[in-house]
Each structure stands twice: as C-alpha cells, then as structure tokens.
C-alpha cells in the first residue's frame, strides 16, 4: 500500500473539485439492513468532493473529471469518526488520581473539583492552546466531528469562557454547568442549582446547542433526579437540546429522565434495569457507550449486546477528559467495543459514525453519500476490520480535501 498522492495537472491553485480514487474499500455506512449490510461497502469505487460536500459517488471506472485527483494507494476509506461526548477544554493533570485508581481507589466523581480549580486559574490563551492540541490529536486519529462540553468552570464567567473557546472549533457545544456541585456550594445544593438554571444558563445558552447534566445519585458530587430535571427543563426552555450523563456509577434515574425529556442521547448506560432498556428501545434516545471510562476506572463495562438485542440505537464516544478517560482515540474506543463490549466490527464502526451522528441529530455526517459533508477518514489498511484487528496502531487519519 502506498500513501495518498495528489495530482492536479493543469489545475490552478485552489481547485474546487477533487476526485478521490484508488480506494481499497469504501465503507459508506449508508446501507440498510443488518450491521454488515448497513456498512454499505463498495469496492473499486471513487468519489468527487466540491465545496466540502460529496457531489458524486460511484464506480471508479465511471468517475467524472475533476479539478484535481487524490489517489489513496489502495487504502480503506470510512466516514470520519463522530466523537459525540468530550470534555476538551480544561487545564491541569490528574495522572496521580489515575494511578490511585489502578491500586484500588474507587471513582465517585470527586476529582472533577481538581480540574475545576486548575481550569479557573488558567488563562484564555493557555486553554485555547490546550484545546487545539487535543483537537489535533483527535483529527490525527480520524475524528472529523466533535462535541465539546463545558463543566470545568462551574461559575458564570468560566463556563461562558469555556463555551466561547469550544465554539471556536465546533458547532456541537454543550452547556454542562450541571457537572458536579462545586466545593463552595456543598452546603447549599439548591443555591447552586438556582445559579445553573439562572445566571449561568443565561450566559451559556447563547454559546451552546446542547444542555447536559450528570444525573448520578450514587455520587455525592452529582445531581439527583429532581435537580437534574430542573436543570434540563430550564435549558430546554432556553432553547437548548437535552443530553444526559446517566447510570454510570450505579442504577439510577438518568435513562428514564432522558427518555421522558426526549434527550438525543444518554451517555454511559453502565447500570441498566430492564425498564431502562425497554424505555430506550421505545424511544429515539441514543445510548452512547464510553468504554474508555471503564478501561480507565476498572468499573464494569456496559452490556452492549443487551441494548442491541432490544433494538436500541447504540453510539460510541471517547469521553475524553482528564479524570476518567484521557484518550482522544476513537479507534481505541472502537477496539474496546469489539473486545470488551462484544460488538461486531460492523456494529462498532456504525456506532462510532452514523449512530454517533444520530446522537447529535445530524444526517450530514457519519456516512458517505452524495450531499453529505466530505468528512472522511483514511485507514492505512485494506479494510475497516483492521481498526479492531490492530488495536493501538495509528491506522486512521482525517483527510483534508
């Protein structure tokens, strides 16, 4: 296999259309039927990109002329990964906390306060530099769309600052003032909920598309069902779309709350009752699994097979954050899903692309089809199976066209 080769004979600089050809396997994720069928795999295919969109897709032999041509040397092409759950804007380091967990300390959400203190103390330029470095990591591993949450400010000014920075790099910004109760409000939780649903939301809503909350009664630092509902309904009233962190540390009300409020996604879903699974199966709420968290905390993995058997739409994301999963690699998450969640390679790839796009209520990403964004990841491999077959090997990268 050879690397991509760009050819533009006679084309002026800044050509508008690009023919992508010499593709080993084109995985469109635009099919129907079983997971394997839904991958929509095409052989000897090519596509044309113009103005950031796919304008033609078909057999390479039938490809139209374009201003320039990119030959991929027999590499596999998949939709760019959609990382629908990240916490990328933060300062500080929690590697010592990770080491403590590896020797038996249990995670309960308390370490978030450490990151809050470091983030509040960092300058805007420092945070911007850190954010852009992490984004470069994601893109170097095939991610082309990323959702970014606030939640490491937990005061009005810092939450707005984090969302402002996130908006510089993505449209998928999430107000997460309801991450945990900060130390200064531990003795008056109601006052903090009032702050989140009042002045903090007022500052954050114009900068966000989504609202999220950590609904986890098993943690003394997170929010119970009533607190979480108050935060989410206030966000919905302000024009934001709901998402939920739920059922991560133990059984709880997060999934049912998400379904009740029509949330696009409920994330973690580690401890689910039969009623939770039935509720998800009867709804449009996506169950987004974050197996990198379980890898990094030694908590039980979620039961993906149970969800899939019930007909629930399952997505995958990194949850890239400094405390419980400091990975920016969607290929690593995909490999974990195949090995530890017992998902098939096809199910995992769909979960990291098309289904993750669904969790963001998007149809223009996560698949390769005419009209879709030209968000492509190229694998240094002949087939998508290598994503799970060769874990830890840097095979994927986003393509700049």
Coordinates of C-alpha atoms in Angstrom, one line a residue:
X1 CA 0.0 0.0 0.0
X2 CA 1.3 3.4 -0.9
X3 CA 0.4 6.8 0.7
X4 CA -2.1 9.3 -0.8
X5 CA -0.8 11.0 -4.0
X6 CA -2.4 14.3 -5.1
X7 CA -2.4 15.1 -8.8
X8 CA -3.6 18.4 -10.3
X9 CA -2.2 18.5 -13.9
X10 CA -3.0 21.9 -15.4
X11 CA -5.3 22.8 -12.5
X12 CA -5.0 26.2 -10.8
X13 CA -4.2 26.6 -7.2
X14 CA -7.3 26.4 -5.0
X15 CA -9.2 23.9 -7.3
X16 CA -12.8 23.4 -6.3
X17 CA -13.4 19.7 -7.1
X18 CA -11.4 16.7 -6.1
X19 CA -11.7 13.1 -7.4
X20 CA -10.7 10.6 -4.7
X21 CA -9.8 7.3 -6.3
X22 CA -7.6 4.2 -5.9
X23 CA -9.7 3.3 -2.8
X24 CA -9.2 -0.2 -1.4
X25 CA -12.5 -0.5 0.4
X26 CA -15.1 2.3 0.6
X27 CA -17.3 1.9 3.8
X28 CA -20.2 4.3 3.3
X29 CA -22.2 3.5 6.5
X30 CA -25.2 4.4 4.3
X31 CA -26.7 1.0 3.8
X32 CA -29.8 -0.7 5.2
X33 CA -30.4 -4.0 6.9
X34 CA -28.1 -5.8 9.3
X35 CA -25.0 -4.1 10.7
X36 CA -22.8 -5.7 8.0
X37 CA -25.3 -4.6 5.3
X38 CA -25.6 -1.1 6.8
X39 CA -21.8 -0.6 6.3
X40 CA -22.6 -0.2 2.6
X41 CA -19.2 -1.4 1.5
X42 CA -18.2 -0.6 -2.1
X43 CA -15.2 -2.0 -4.0
X44 CA -13.4 -0.2 -6.9
X45 CA -15.3 3.0 -6.0
X46 CA -14.4 6.7 -6.2
X47 CA -16.0 9.9 -5.1
X48 CA -15.9 13.6 -6.0
X49 CA -15.8 16.4 -3.4
X50 CA -16.6 20.0 -4.1
X51 CA -17.0 22.8 -1.6
X52 CA -16.8 20.4 1.4
X53 CA -19.5 18.1 0.2
X54 CA -19.7 14.8 -1.7
X55 CA -21.1 15.6 -5.1
X56 CA -20.6 12.2 -6.8
X57 CA -20.0 8.6 -5.7
X58 CA -19.8 5.5 -7.9
X59 CA -17.6 3.1 -9.7
X60 CA -14.1 4.4 -10.3
X61 CA -14.4 3.5 -14.0
X62 CA -17.3 5.9 -14.4
X63 CA -15.7 8.8 -12.4
X64 CA -16.2 12.2 -13.9
X65 CA -13.4 14.7 -14.5
X66 CA -12.4 17.0 -11.6
X67 CA -10.0 19.8 -11.0
X68 CA -7.6 17.5 -9.1
X69 CA -7.2 13.9 -8.2
X70 CA -6.1 12.2 -5.0
X71 CA -5.0 8.6 -5.2
X72 CA -5.2 6.7 -1.9
X73 CA -3.0 3.8 -2.9
X74 CA -5.5 1.0 -2.0
X75 CA -6.3 2.3 1.4
X76 CA -9.7 1.9 3.1
X77 CA -11.9 4.9 3.5
X78 CA -14.6 5.2 6.2
X79 CA -16.7 8.2 7.4
X80 CA -14.8 10.5 9.7
X81 CA -15.5 9.4 13.3
X82 CA -18.1 11.4 15.2
X83 CA -17.0 11.9 18.8
X84 CA -20.2 12.9 20.5
X85 CA -19.0 13.2 24.1
X86 CA -15.9 15.0 25.1
X87 CA -14.7 17.4 27.8
X88 CA -11.7 19.0 25.9
X89 CA -11.5 22.5 27.4
X90 CA -9.6 22.1 30.7
X91 CA -6.2 22.7 32.4
X92 CA -4.3 20.6 34.9
X93 CA -3.3 17.0 35.3
X94 CA -4.9 14.1 37.2
X95 CA -2.5 11.3 36.4
X96 CA -1.9 10.7 40.1
X97 CA -5.6 10.1 40.5
X98 CA -5.5 7.5 37.7
X99 CA -2.6 5.8 39.4
X100 CA -4.5 5.7 42.7
X101 CA -7.5 4.0 40.9
X102 CA -5.2 1.4 39.5
X103 CA -4.2 0.5 43.0
X104 CA -7.8 0.1 44.1
X105 CA -9.3 3.6 44.9
X106 CA -12.9 3.8 43.6
X107 CA -14.1 6.7 41.4
X108 CA -17.0 8.7 42.7
X109 CA -16.8 12.0 40.7
X110 CA -14.9 13.9 43.3
X111 CA -11.8 14.5 41.3
X112 CA -13.6 16.9 39.0
X113 CA -13.1 19.7 41.5
X114 CA -9.3 19.4 41.0
X115 CA -9.8 20.1 37.3
X116 CA -12.2 23.0 38.1
X117 CA -9.6 24.7 40.2
X118 CA -6.9 24.4 37.5
X119 CA -9.2 25.5 34.8
X120 CA -10.4 28.6 36.6
X121 CA -6.8 29.5 37.2
X122 CA -5.7 29.1 33.5
X123 CA -5.6 32.0 31.0
X124 CA -7.8 32.0 27.9
X125 CA -4.7 31.6 25.7
X126 CA -3.5 28.6 27.8
X127 CA -6.9 26.9 27.5
X128 CA -7.0 27.7 23.7
X129 CA -3.6 26.2 23.2
X130 CA -4.5 23.0 25.2
X131 CA -7.8 22.7 23.3
X132 CA -6.3 23.0 19.9
X133 CA -3.6 20.4 20.8
X134 CA -6.2 17.9 21.8
X135 CA -8.3 18.6 18.6
X136 CA -5.2 17.9 16.6
X137 CA -4.8 14.5 18.4
X138 CA -8.5 13.6 17.5
X139 CA -8.1 14.6 13.9
X140 CA -4.8 12.7 13.6
X141 CA -6.8 9.6 14.6
X142 CA -9.7 10.0 12.1
X143 CA -12.2 12.2 14.1
X144 CA -13.8 14.9 12.0
X145 CA -16.8 16.0 14.2
X146 CA -16.5 16.6 17.9
X147 CA -18.9 17.6 20.7
X148 CA -17.4 19.7 23.5
X149 CA -18.9 20.3 26.9
X150 CA -18.1 23.0 29.4
X151 CA -18.4 21.8 33.1
X152 CA -14.9 22.7 34.4
X153 CA -15.7 26.2 35.3
X154 CA -18.9 25.9 37.5
X155 CA -19.2 29.6 37.8
X156 CA -20.8 32.1 35.4
X157 CA -17.7 33.6 33.9
X158 CA -15.6 30.5 33.5
X159 CA -18.5 28.4 32.0
X160 CA -19.1 31.2 29.4
X161 CA -15.3 31.3 28.7
X162 CA -15.1 27.5 28.1
X163 CA -18.1 27.6 25.7
X164 CA -16.7 30.5 23.9
X165 CA -13.4 28.6 23.3
X166 CA -15.3 25.4 22.3
X167 CA -17.4 27.4 19.8
X168 CA -14.2 28.4 18.0
X169 CA -13.7 24.9 16.9
X170 CA -17.1 23.1 16.8
X171 CA -20.8 23.8 16.4
X172 CA -21.6 21.0 18.8
X173 CA -21.1 22.8 22.1
X174 CA -22.8 21.7 25.3
X175 CA -23.5 23.7 28.5
X176 CA -22.6 21.4 31.4
X177 CA -22.9 23.7 34.4
X178 CA -24.7 20.7 36.0
X179 CA -21.5 18.6 36.1
X180 CA -20.9 18.5 39.8
X181 CA -21.6 20.7 42.9
X182 CA -18.5 22.8 43.3
X183 CA -16.9 22.9 46.8
X184 CA -18.2 26.4 47.7
X185 CA -21.8 25.2 47.3
X186 CA -21.6 21.8 49.0
X187 CA -23.6 23.1 52.0
X188 CA -26.3 24.6 49.7
X189 CA -27.0 22.5 46.7
X190 CA -30.3 24.3 46.0
X191 CA -28.4 27.6 45.6
X192 CA -26.1 26.0 43.1
X193 CA -29.0 24.6 41.0
X194 CA -30.5 28.1 41.1
X195 CA -27.3 29.5 39.8
X196 CA -27.0 26.9 37.0
X197 CA -30.7 27.4 35.9
X198 CA -30.4 31.2 36.2
X199 CA -27.4 33.4 35.6
X200 CA -25.1 30.6 34.4
X201 CA -27.6 29.3 31.9
X202 CA -28.3 32.9 30.8
X203 CA -24.6 33.3 30.0
X204 CA -24.1 29.8 28.5
X205 CA -27.2 29.3 26.4
X206 CA -26.3 31.7 23.6
X207 CA -23.0 29.9 23.2
X208 CA -24.3 26.3 23.2
X209 CA -26.5 23.9 21.2
X210 CA -27.0 21.4 24.0
X211 CA -27.5 21.1 27.7
X212 CA -26.3 18.2 29.8
X213 CA -26.3 17.1 33.4
X214 CA -24.5 14.5 35.5
X215 CA -27.6 12.7 36.9
X216 CA -26.0 10.3 39.3
X217 CA -27.5 9.8 42.8
X218 CA -24.7 7.3 43.5
X219 CA -22.2 10.2 43.7
X220 CA -22.5 12.8 46.4
X221 CA -21.0 15.3 44.0
X222 CA -23.5 14.9 41.1
X223 CA -27.2 15.6 40.8
X224 CA -30.3 13.6 41.8
X225 CA -33.4 13.2 39.6
X226 CA -35.2 16.3 40.7
X227 CA -32.1 18.5 40.4
X228 CA -31.2 17.1 37.0
X229 CA -34.8 17.6 35.8
X230 CA -34.8 21.2 36.9
X231 CA -31.5 21.9 35.1
X232 CA -32.6 20.2 31.9
X233 CA -36.0 21.7 31.7
X234 CA -34.5 25.2 32.2
X235 CA -32.1 24.5 29.4
X236 CA -34.9 23.3 27.1
X237 CA -36.9 26.4 27.9
X238 CA -33.8 28.5 26.9
X239 CA -33.8 26.7 23.5
X240 CA -31.1 24.1 24.2
X241 CA -31.4 20.4 23.3
X242 CA -31.0 17.9 26.1
X243 CA -28.4 15.2 26.7
X244 CA -27.7 13.3 29.9
X245 CA -24.8 11.6 31.8
X246 CA -26.7 8.7 33.4
X247 CA -26.4 5.3 35.1
X248 CA -22.6 5.4 35.2
X249 CA -21.8 4.6 38.8
X250 CA -24.9 2.6 39.7
X251 CA -28.6 2.1 38.9
X252 CA -30.4 5.4 38.8
X253 CA -33.0 7.7 37.1
X254 CA -30.8 9.1 34.3
X255 CA -32.1 6.9 31.5
X256 CA -35.7 7.4 32.3
X257 CA -35.2 11.1 32.7
X258 CA -33.5 11.3 29.3
X259 CA -36.3 9.4 27.6
X260 CA -39.0 11.4 29.4
X261 CA -37.5 14.7 28.2
X262 CA -36.7 13.4 24.7
X263 CA -33.0 13.7 25.1
X264 CA -31.0 13.0 22.0
X265 CA -28.6 10.8 24.0
X266 CA -28.0 9.3 27.4
X267 CA -24.3 8.6 27.9
X268 CA -22.5 5.9 30.0
X269 CA -25.5 3.5 30.5
X270 CA -23.4 1.1 32.5
X271 CA -26.0 0.0 35.1
X272 CA -29.4 -0.5 33.5
X273 CA -32.6 -2.2 34.6
X274 CA -35.0 -4.0 32.3
X275 CA -37.2 -0.9 32.5
X276 CA -34.3 1.3 31.4
X277 CA -33.6 -0.9 28.3
X278 CA -37.3 -1.0 27.4
X279 CA -37.6 2.7 27.7
X280 CA -34.6 3.3 25.4
X281 CA -35.9 0.7 22.9
X282 CA -39.2 2.5 22.7
X283 CA -37.7 6.0 22.2
X284 CA -35.5 8.0 19.9
X285 CA -32.8 8.5 22.6
X286 CA -29.4 7.0 21.7
X287 CA -27.5 5.0 24.2
X288 CA -23.9 6.4 23.9
X289 CA -21.4 4.0 25.5
X290 CA -18.0 5.2 26.7
X291 CA -15.9 2.1 27.2
X292 CA -12.7 4.1 27.6
X293 CA -14.1 5.1 31.0
X294 CA -14.5 1.6 32.2
X295 CA -11.0 0.8 30.9
X296 CA -9.6 3.7 32.9
X297 CA -11.6 3.2 36.1
X298 CA -11.8 -0.6 36.3
X299 CA -15.6 -0.3 36.5
X300 CA -17.8 -2.9 34.8
X301 CA -18.3 -2.5 31.1
X302 CA -21.9 -1.7 29.8
X303 CA -23.8 -4.5 28.3
X304 CA -23.9 -3.5 24.6
X305 CA -25.3 -6.8 23.5
X306 CA -28.4 -6.4 25.7
X307 CA -29.1 -3.0 24.2
X308 CA -28.5 -4.1 20.6
X309 CA -30.8 -7.1 21.1
X310 CA -33.5 -4.8 22.3
X311 CA -33.2 -2.6 19.3
X312 CA -31.7 0.4 21.0
X313 CA -29.5 2.7 18.8
X314 CA -26.0 2.5 20.3
X315 CA -23.3 5.0 19.7
X316 CA -19.6 5.2 20.9
X317 CA -17.6 8.2 22.0
X318 CA -14.3 8.8 23.9
X319 CA -15.5 10.9 26.8
X320 CA -12.0 12.4 26.5
X321 CA -11.5 14.1 29.9
X322 CA -8.6 14.4 32.4
X323 CA -10.1 12.2 35.1
X324 CA -11.7 9.1 33.9
X325 CA -10.7 8.7 30.3
X326 CA -7.8 10.7 28.9
X327 CA -7.8 9.3 25.4
X328 CA -8.6 11.1 22.2
X329 CA -8.6 7.9 20.1
X330 CA -11.9 6.8 18.6
X331 CA -10.1 3.8 17.0
X332 CA -9.1 2.7 20.6
X333 CA -12.7 3.0 21.7
X334 CA -13.9 1.0 18.7
X335 CA -11.4 -1.7 19.5
X336 CA -12.5 -1.8 23.2
X337 CA -16.1 -2.1 22.0
X338 CA -15.3 -5.1 19.9
X339 CA -13.1 -6.8 22.5
X340 CA -14.9 -5.8 25.8
X341 CA -18.5 -4.9 24.8
X342 CA -18.7 -7.9 22.4
X343 CA -19.9 -5.7 19.5
X344 CA -19.1 -6.9 16.0
X345 CA -16.6 -4.8 14.0
X346 CA -19.5 -3.6 11.8
X347 CA -21.7 -2.6 14.9
X348 CA -18.8 -0.7 16.4
X349 CA -17.9 1.2 13.3
X350 CA -21.6 2.2 12.8
X351 CA -21.7 3.2 16.4
X352 CA -18.7 5.5 16.0
X353 CA -20.0 7.1 12.8
X354 CA -23.7 7.0 11.8
X355 CA -25.2 6.3 15.2
X356 CA -23.0 8.9 16.9
X357 CA -24.2 11.4 14.3
X358 CA -27.8 10.4 15.2
X359 CA -27.0 11.2 18.8
X360 CA -26.2 14.7 17.6
X361 CA -29.3 14.8 15.5
X362 CA -27.2 15.1 12.3
X363 CA -27.7 13.4 9.0
X364 CA -24.9 15.2 7.1
X365 CA -22.1 13.4 8.9
X366 CA -21.2 9.9 9.9
X367 CA -21.9 8.5 6.4
X368 CA -20.5 8.8 2.9
X369 CA -23.2 9.7 0.5
X370 CA -24.0 12.4 -2.1
X371 CA -24.9 15.5 -0.3
X372 CA -23.1 14.6 2.9
X373 CA -20.1 16.5 4.3
X374 CA -16.8 15.3 2.9
X375 CA -15.7 14.2 6.3
X376 CA -13.5 11.2 5.5
X377 CA -11.0 9.1 7.5
X378 CA -8.4 7.1 5.6
X379 CA -7.0 3.9 7.1
X380 CA -3.5 2.7 6.4
X381 CA -5.1 -0.8 5.8
X382 CA -7.1 -2.5 3.1
X383 CA -10.2 -3.0 5.2
X384 CA -12.1 -1.5 8.2
X385 CA -11.6 -4.7 10.1
X386 CA -8.1 -3.6 10.9
X387 CA -9.5 -1.0 13.3
X388 CA -10.2 -3.7 15.8
X389 CA -7.7 -6.2 14.5
X390 CA -4.7 -3.9 15.1
X391 CA -5.6 -2.1 18.4
X392 CA -3.2 0.7 19.3
X393 CA -1.7 1.0 15.9
X394 CA -2.2 4.5 14.3
X395 CA -4.0 3.5 11.2
X396 CA -6.6 6.2 10.9
X397 CA -6.3 9.9 9.9
X398 CA -8.8 12.5 8.8
X399 CA -8.4 13.6 5.2
X400 CA -8.0 17.2 4.1
X401 CA -9.7 17.8 0.8

